[in-house]
Amino acid sequence: MGDPDRAWLELACDLARLCPPSATAFSVGAVIVGADGREIARGFSREDDPHDHAEEAALAKTSGDLAGATVYSSLEPCGHRASRPRPCAELIVASGARRVVFAWREPALFTEGRGAEILTAAGVALTEIPDLAPRAREPNTHLR
């Protein structure tokens, strides 16, 4: 089957292409996978609301504790937001997910990327697959 982390992260990167473009936010995709290797939920930025982030959209579709789950996100989960009280990194910590895999570190275009720092401080294991960053950046080429 190959590398499951890579396959799930590729799906997250593909989901980012579904995002309505925004001049003030990144297009991001996210997939939540349970400890059993099955998909729990998926989401993308601005899926149901212009302020939705991908991880937030996916987490909203889950119920209960996500202990043992992995969150795959095309972009490092945000550590600060202007549009909502809690950034995605804090939402992930609160969900019980203990692992995050991402492709692209958040550039300092809108805010300083601190998501990885928040997740690490809370004991969430991080895996970065930077060779998928170009795929994650592709739906964001309008942000220059």
XYZ file of N, CA and C in Angstrom:
432
model
N 0.821 -1.194 0.000
C 0.000 0.000 0.000
C 0.863 1.255 0.000
N 2.125 1.123 0.269
C 2.971 2.308 0.330
C 2.894 2.963 1.692
N 3.212 4.222 1.735
C 3.236 4.974 2.980
C 1.851 5.574 3.253
N 1.133 5.091 4.287
C -0.203 5.645 4.534
C -0.183 7.133 4.887
N 0.842 7.602 5.604
C 0.914 9.036 5.923
C 0.939 9.860 4.648
N 1.729 9.429 3.707
C 1.870 10.152 2.443
C 0.531 10.139 1.681
N -0.118 8.989 1.635
C -1.383 8.877 0.900
C -2.466 9.767 1.511
N -2.587 9.768 2.839
C -3.589 10.618 3.492
C -3.261 12.097 3.294
N -1.978 12.446 3.365
C -1.588 13.846 3.193
C -1.814 14.292 1.749
N -1.588 13.410 0.793
C -1.891 13.745 -0.604
C -3.381 14.040 -0.768
N -4.234 13.253 -0.099
C -5.673 13.508 -0.145
C -5.987 14.879 0.453
N -5.367 15.205 1.585
C -5.579 16.526 2.201
C -5.177 17.637 1.227
N -4.060 17.460 0.546
C -3.612 18.465 -0.435
C -4.620 18.586 -1.574
N -5.184 17.459 -2.005
C -6.190 17.490 -3.068
C -7.465 18.195 -2.609
N -7.860 17.993 -1.349
C -9.058 18.648 -0.814
C -8.910 20.169 -0.831
N -7.682 20.655 -0.680
C -7.441 22.108 -0.681
C -7.871 22.744 -2.001
N -7.895 21.968 -3.057
C -8.309 22.495 -4.370
C -9.801 22.801 -4.425
N -10.569 22.268 -3.463
C -12.016 22.495 -3.428
C -12.383 23.825 -2.782
N -11.412 24.475 -2.156
C -11.677 25.711 -1.412
C -12.055 26.852 -2.347
N -13.100 27.603 -1.987
C -13.327 28.855 -2.718
C -12.128 29.768 -2.463
N -11.550 30.372 -3.501
C -10.376 31.230 -3.293
C -10.687 32.417 -2.380
N -9.682 32.827 -1.632
C -9.811 33.979 -0.735
C -8.519 34.780 -0.799
N -8.652 36.089 -0.784
C -7.470 36.947 -0.771
C -6.903 37.085 0.634
N -7.640 36.587 1.645
C -7.218 36.796 3.032
C -7.013 35.500 3.810
N -7.023 34.362 3.115
C -6.852 33.094 3.824
C -6.308 32.023 2.891
N -5.581 31.079 3.472
C -5.034 29.972 2.700
C -6.124 28.962 2.346
N -5.912 28.263 1.254
C -6.749 27.127 0.870
C -6.076 25.880 1.407
N -6.770 25.175 2.298
C -6.188 24.050 3.030
C -7.174 22.890 3.029
N -6.646 21.673 3.005
C -7.460 20.477 3.145
C -7.011 19.694 4.362
N -7.940 18.948 4.974
C -7.605 18.159 6.163
C -8.400 16.861 6.173
N -7.767 15.816 6.692
C -8.405 14.512 6.854
C -8.062 14.011 8.256
N -9.057 13.474 8.951
C -8.824 12.875 10.275
C -8.967 11.365 10.119
N -7.926 10.644 10.568
C -7.882 9.190 10.425
C -7.746 8.567 11.812
N -8.574 7.575 12.067
C -8.561 6.907 13.363
C -7.370 5.981 13.531
N -7.176 5.516 14.755
C -6.080 4.600 15.062
C -6.173 3.312 14.240
N -7.392 2.978 13.792
C -7.594 1.774 12.984
C -7.261 1.991 11.507
N -6.832 3.219 11.148
C -6.457 3.509 9.771
C -7.618 3.893 8.870
N -8.802 4.074 9.456
C -9.974 4.452 8.666
C -10.255 5.937 8.788
N -10.749 6.507 7.709
C -11.103 7.924 7.712
C -12.285 8.171 8.649
N -12.134 9.201 9.479
C -13.207 9.631 10.378
C -13.950 10.812 9.759
N -13.205 11.784 9.239
C -13.813 12.990 8.669
C -12.808 13.697 7.773
N -13.337 14.570 6.934
C -12.490 15.415 6.083
C -13.123 16.787 5.970
N -12.300 17.766 5.615
C -12.812 19.119 5.461
C -11.854 19.973 4.667
N -12.332 21.136 4.277
C -11.470 22.092 3.578
C -11.870 23.505 3.973
N -10.969 24.419 3.780
C -11.195 25.817 4.162
C -12.421 26.378 3.458
N -13.219 27.131 4.212
C -14.416 27.802 3.703
C -15.458 26.822 3.166
N -15.436 25.602 3.691
C -16.364 24.564 3.220
C -17.826 24.956 3.441
N -18.170 25.377 4.656
C -19.553 25.751 4.971
C -19.711 27.212 5.387
N -18.595 27.849 5.689
C -18.618 29.224 6.195
C -17.351 29.910 5.697
N -17.418 31.173 5.333
C -16.225 31.854 4.811
C -15.048 31.898 5.793
N -15.311 31.652 7.080
C -14.245 31.692 8.077
C -13.741 30.310 8.478
N -14.346 29.243 7.956
C -13.928 27.883 8.318
C -12.502 27.594 7.868
N -11.734 27.018 8.764
C -10.438 26.443 8.411
C -10.647 24.951 8.186
N -9.769 24.322 7.440
C -9.939 22.918 7.062
C -10.018 21.992 8.272
N -9.092 22.152 9.206
C -9.076 21.276 10.385
C -10.351 21.468 11.205
N -10.767 22.716 11.329
C -11.981 23.054 12.060
C -13.201 22.401 11.394
N -13.277 22.460 10.066
C -14.394 21.862 9.329
C -14.422 20.351 9.529
N -13.254 19.713 9.488
C -13.187 18.258 9.689
C -13.539 17.894 11.127
N -12.990 18.616 12.092
C -13.260 18.327 13.506
C -14.753 18.483 13.828
N -15.414 19.422 13.184
C -16.837 19.660 13.446
C -17.692 18.451 13.043
N -17.173 17.594 12.208
C -17.913 16.411 11.743
C -17.668 15.186 12.620
N -16.879 15.352 13.675
C -16.563 14.220 14.551
C -17.376 14.318 15.835
N -17.451 13.189 16.525
C -18.096 13.201 17.835
C -17.241 12.381 18.788
N -17.142 12.849 19.994
C -16.382 12.096 20.987
C -14.893 12.363 20.931
N -14.185 11.572 21.673
C -12.748 11.722 21.836
C -12.009 11.128 20.638
N -11.038 11.851 20.127
C -10.262 11.385 18.977
C -8.918 10.796 19.399
N -8.848 10.243 20.605
C -7.604 9.620 21.076
C -7.133 8.598 20.056
N -5.866 8.678 19.714
C -5.289 7.756 18.750
C -5.447 8.194 17.305
N -6.190 9.259 17.084
C -6.412 9.736 15.716
C -5.239 10.601 15.246
N -5.110 10.679 13.919
C -4.121 11.545 13.278
C -4.862 12.557 12.420
N -4.441 13.816 12.513
C -4.978 14.873 11.665
C -3.953 15.142 10.570
N -4.385 15.002 9.329
C -3.546 15.310 8.164
C -4.000 16.642 7.620
N -3.070 17.577 7.473
C -3.407 18.911 6.984
C -2.375 19.356 5.961
N -2.850 19.927 4.864
C -1.907 20.376 3.839
C -1.017 21.505 4.355
N -1.529 22.295 5.307
C -0.782 23.413 5.903
C -0.672 23.200 7.408
N 0.442 23.601 7.968
C 0.605 23.571 9.429
C -0.638 24.180 10.079
N -1.271 23.481 11.028
C -2.457 24.047 11.681
C -2.143 25.407 12.309
N -3.102 26.321 12.183
C -2.858 27.684 12.650
C -2.717 27.740 14.169
N -1.902 28.675 14.609
C -1.686 28.905 16.033
C -2.274 30.218 16.497
N -2.823 30.999 15.558
C -3.442 32.286 15.876
C -4.467 32.582 14.792
N -5.592 33.143 15.170
C -6.575 33.556 14.178
C -7.284 34.828 14.605
N -7.676 35.563 13.606
C -8.425 36.792 13.855
C -9.928 36.523 13.829
N -10.360 35.525 13.045
C -11.792 35.338 12.799
C -12.517 34.485 13.841
N -11.791 33.738 14.641
C -12.421 32.857 15.629
C -11.592 32.883 16.916
N -12.208 32.541 18.052
C -11.482 32.626 19.327
C -10.386 31.578 19.500
N -10.534 30.399 18.887
C -9.531 29.341 19.098
C -8.899 28.926 17.771
N -7.575 28.930 17.722
C -6.903 28.472 16.505
C -6.993 26.950 16.363
N -6.735 26.469 15.166
C -6.858 25.041 14.879
C -5.941 24.185 15.752
N -4.739 24.673 16.058
C -3.838 23.890 16.910
C -4.494 23.600 18.255
N -5.152 24.585 18.838
C -5.842 24.382 20.127
C -7.039 23.449 19.975
N -7.766 23.556 18.867
C -8.909 22.663 18.620
C -8.444 21.214 18.500
N -7.308 21.009 17.855
C -6.756 19.656 17.705
C -6.361 19.098 19.072
N -5.673 19.901 19.873
C -5.281 19.469 21.222
C -6.530 19.069 22.013
N -7.561 19.910 21.967
C -8.795 19.654 22.714
C -9.529 18.403 22.215
N -9.337 18.041 20.957
C -10.034 16.884 20.374
C -9.518 15.549 20.902
N -8.288 15.562 21.406
C -7.678 14.320 21.862
C -6.775 13.669 20.829
N -6.776 14.186 19.594
C -5.857 13.660 18.571
C -4.431 13.885 19.060
N -3.574 12.903 18.911
C -2.212 13.006 19.446
C -1.155 13.090 18.370
N -1.595 13.201 17.104
C -0.624 13.230 16.016
C -1.142 14.113 14.882
N -0.224 14.896 14.297
C -0.545 15.743 13.148
C 0.536 15.540 12.096
N 0.094 15.364 10.848
C 1.009 15.250 9.709
C 0.662 16.383 8.756
N 1.671 17.166 8.355
C 1.400 18.290 7.460
C 2.500 18.412 6.416
N 2.197 19.171 5.350
C 3.125 19.303 4.224
C 3.869 20.631 4.210
N 3.195 21.711 4.595
C 3.709 23.058 4.358
C 3.642 23.863 5.643
N 4.771 24.424 6.049
C 4.799 25.315 7.224
C 4.094 26.615 6.872
N 3.310 27.109 7.803
C 2.552 28.333 7.531
C 3.472 29.518 7.303
N 3.409 30.118 6.107
C 4.218 31.322 5.855
C 3.666 32.498 6.668
N 4.484 33.459 6.966
C 4.072 34.618 7.763
C 3.364 35.658 6.888
N 2.415 35.218 6.078
C 1.691 36.122 5.192
C 0.576 36.855 5.946
N -0.199 36.118 6.748
C -1.320 36.698 7.489
C -1.028 36.803 8.981
N -0.315 35.845 9.507
C 0.019 35.803 10.924
C 1.245 34.917 11.101
N 1.895 35.025 12.216
C 3.061 34.190 12.482
C 2.599 32.750 12.718
N 3.192 31.803 11.994
C 2.844 30.396 12.161
C 3.372 29.862 13.482
N 2.466 29.568 14.417
C 2.868 29.049 15.723
C 2.181 27.728 16.043
N 1.459 27.181 15.074
C 0.695 25.968 15.310
C 1.547 24.790 15.743
N 2.669 24.581 15.058
C 3.548 23.452 15.401
C 4.058 23.599 16.832
N 4.380 24.809 17.214
C 4.874 25.083 18.576
C 3.814 24.742 19.628
N 2.568 25.142 19.387
C 1.467 24.869 20.320
C 1.217 23.369 20.417
N 1.205 22.685 19.282
C 0.957 21.246 19.261
C 2.064 20.485 19.992
N 3.300 20.827 19.718
C 4.435 20.155 20.365
C 4.396 20.367 21.880
N 4.095 21.595 22.292
C 4.034 21.903 23.731
C 2.948 21.086 24.435
N 1.893 20.708 23.685
C 0.796 19.929 24.268
C 1.025 18.421 24.146
N 2.184 18.029 23.609
C 2.497 16.606 23.500
C 1.965 15.925 22.253
N 1.525 16.707 21.272
C 1.062 16.140 20.006
C 2.279 15.883 19.121
N 2.389 14.672 18.600
C 3.512 14.315 17.726
C 3.295 14.928 16.349
N 4.349 15.539 15.811
C 4.266 16.176 14.497
C 5.155 15.444 13.496
N 4.633 15.290 12.291
C 5.415 14.773 11.179
C 5.222 15.733 10.022
N 6.327 16.224 9.491
C 6.272 17.123 8.339
C 6.784 16.354 7.124
N 6.040 16.435 6.032
C 6.463 15.802 4.779
C 6.655 16.938 3.769
N 7.817 17.619 3.849
C 8.015 18.850 3.089
C 8.053 18.664 1.573
N 8.328 17.452 1.087
C 8.341 17.308 -0.368
C 6.926 17.379 -0.959
N 5.897 17.367 -0.110
C 4.529 17.590 -0.588
C 4.118 19.067 -0.486
N 5.007 19.915 0.030
C 4.684 21.341 0.165
C 4.309 21.988 -1.172
N 4.991 21.683 -2.282
C 4.565 22.294 -3.546
C 3.116 21.948 -3.909
N 2.701 20.736 -3.600
C 1.318 20.316 -3.862
C 0.348 21.085 -2.965
N 0.757 21.356 -1.727
C -0.076 22.132 -0.803
C -0.133 23.604 -1.191
N 0.949 24.109 -1.775
C 0.996 25.523 -2.183
C 0.189 25.787 -3.454
N 0.032 24.770 -4.292
C -0.599 24.935 -5.610
C -1.935 25.676 -5.575
N -2.894 25.305 -4.692
C -4.162 26.051 -4.690
C -4.069 27.431 -4.044
N -2.871 27.837 -3.670
C -2.658 29.122 -3.008
C -1.831 30.089 -3.858
N -1.659 29.783 -5.147
C -0.805 30.623 -5.981
C -1.361 32.025 -6.170
N -2.665 32.215 -5.906
C -3.264 33.554 -6.013
C -2.814 34.472 -4.870
N -2.227 33.908 -3.826
C -1.750 34.695 -2.675
C -0.285 35.054 -2.883
N -0.028 36.209 -3.397
C 1.366 36.599 -3.679
C 1.740 37.816 -2.883
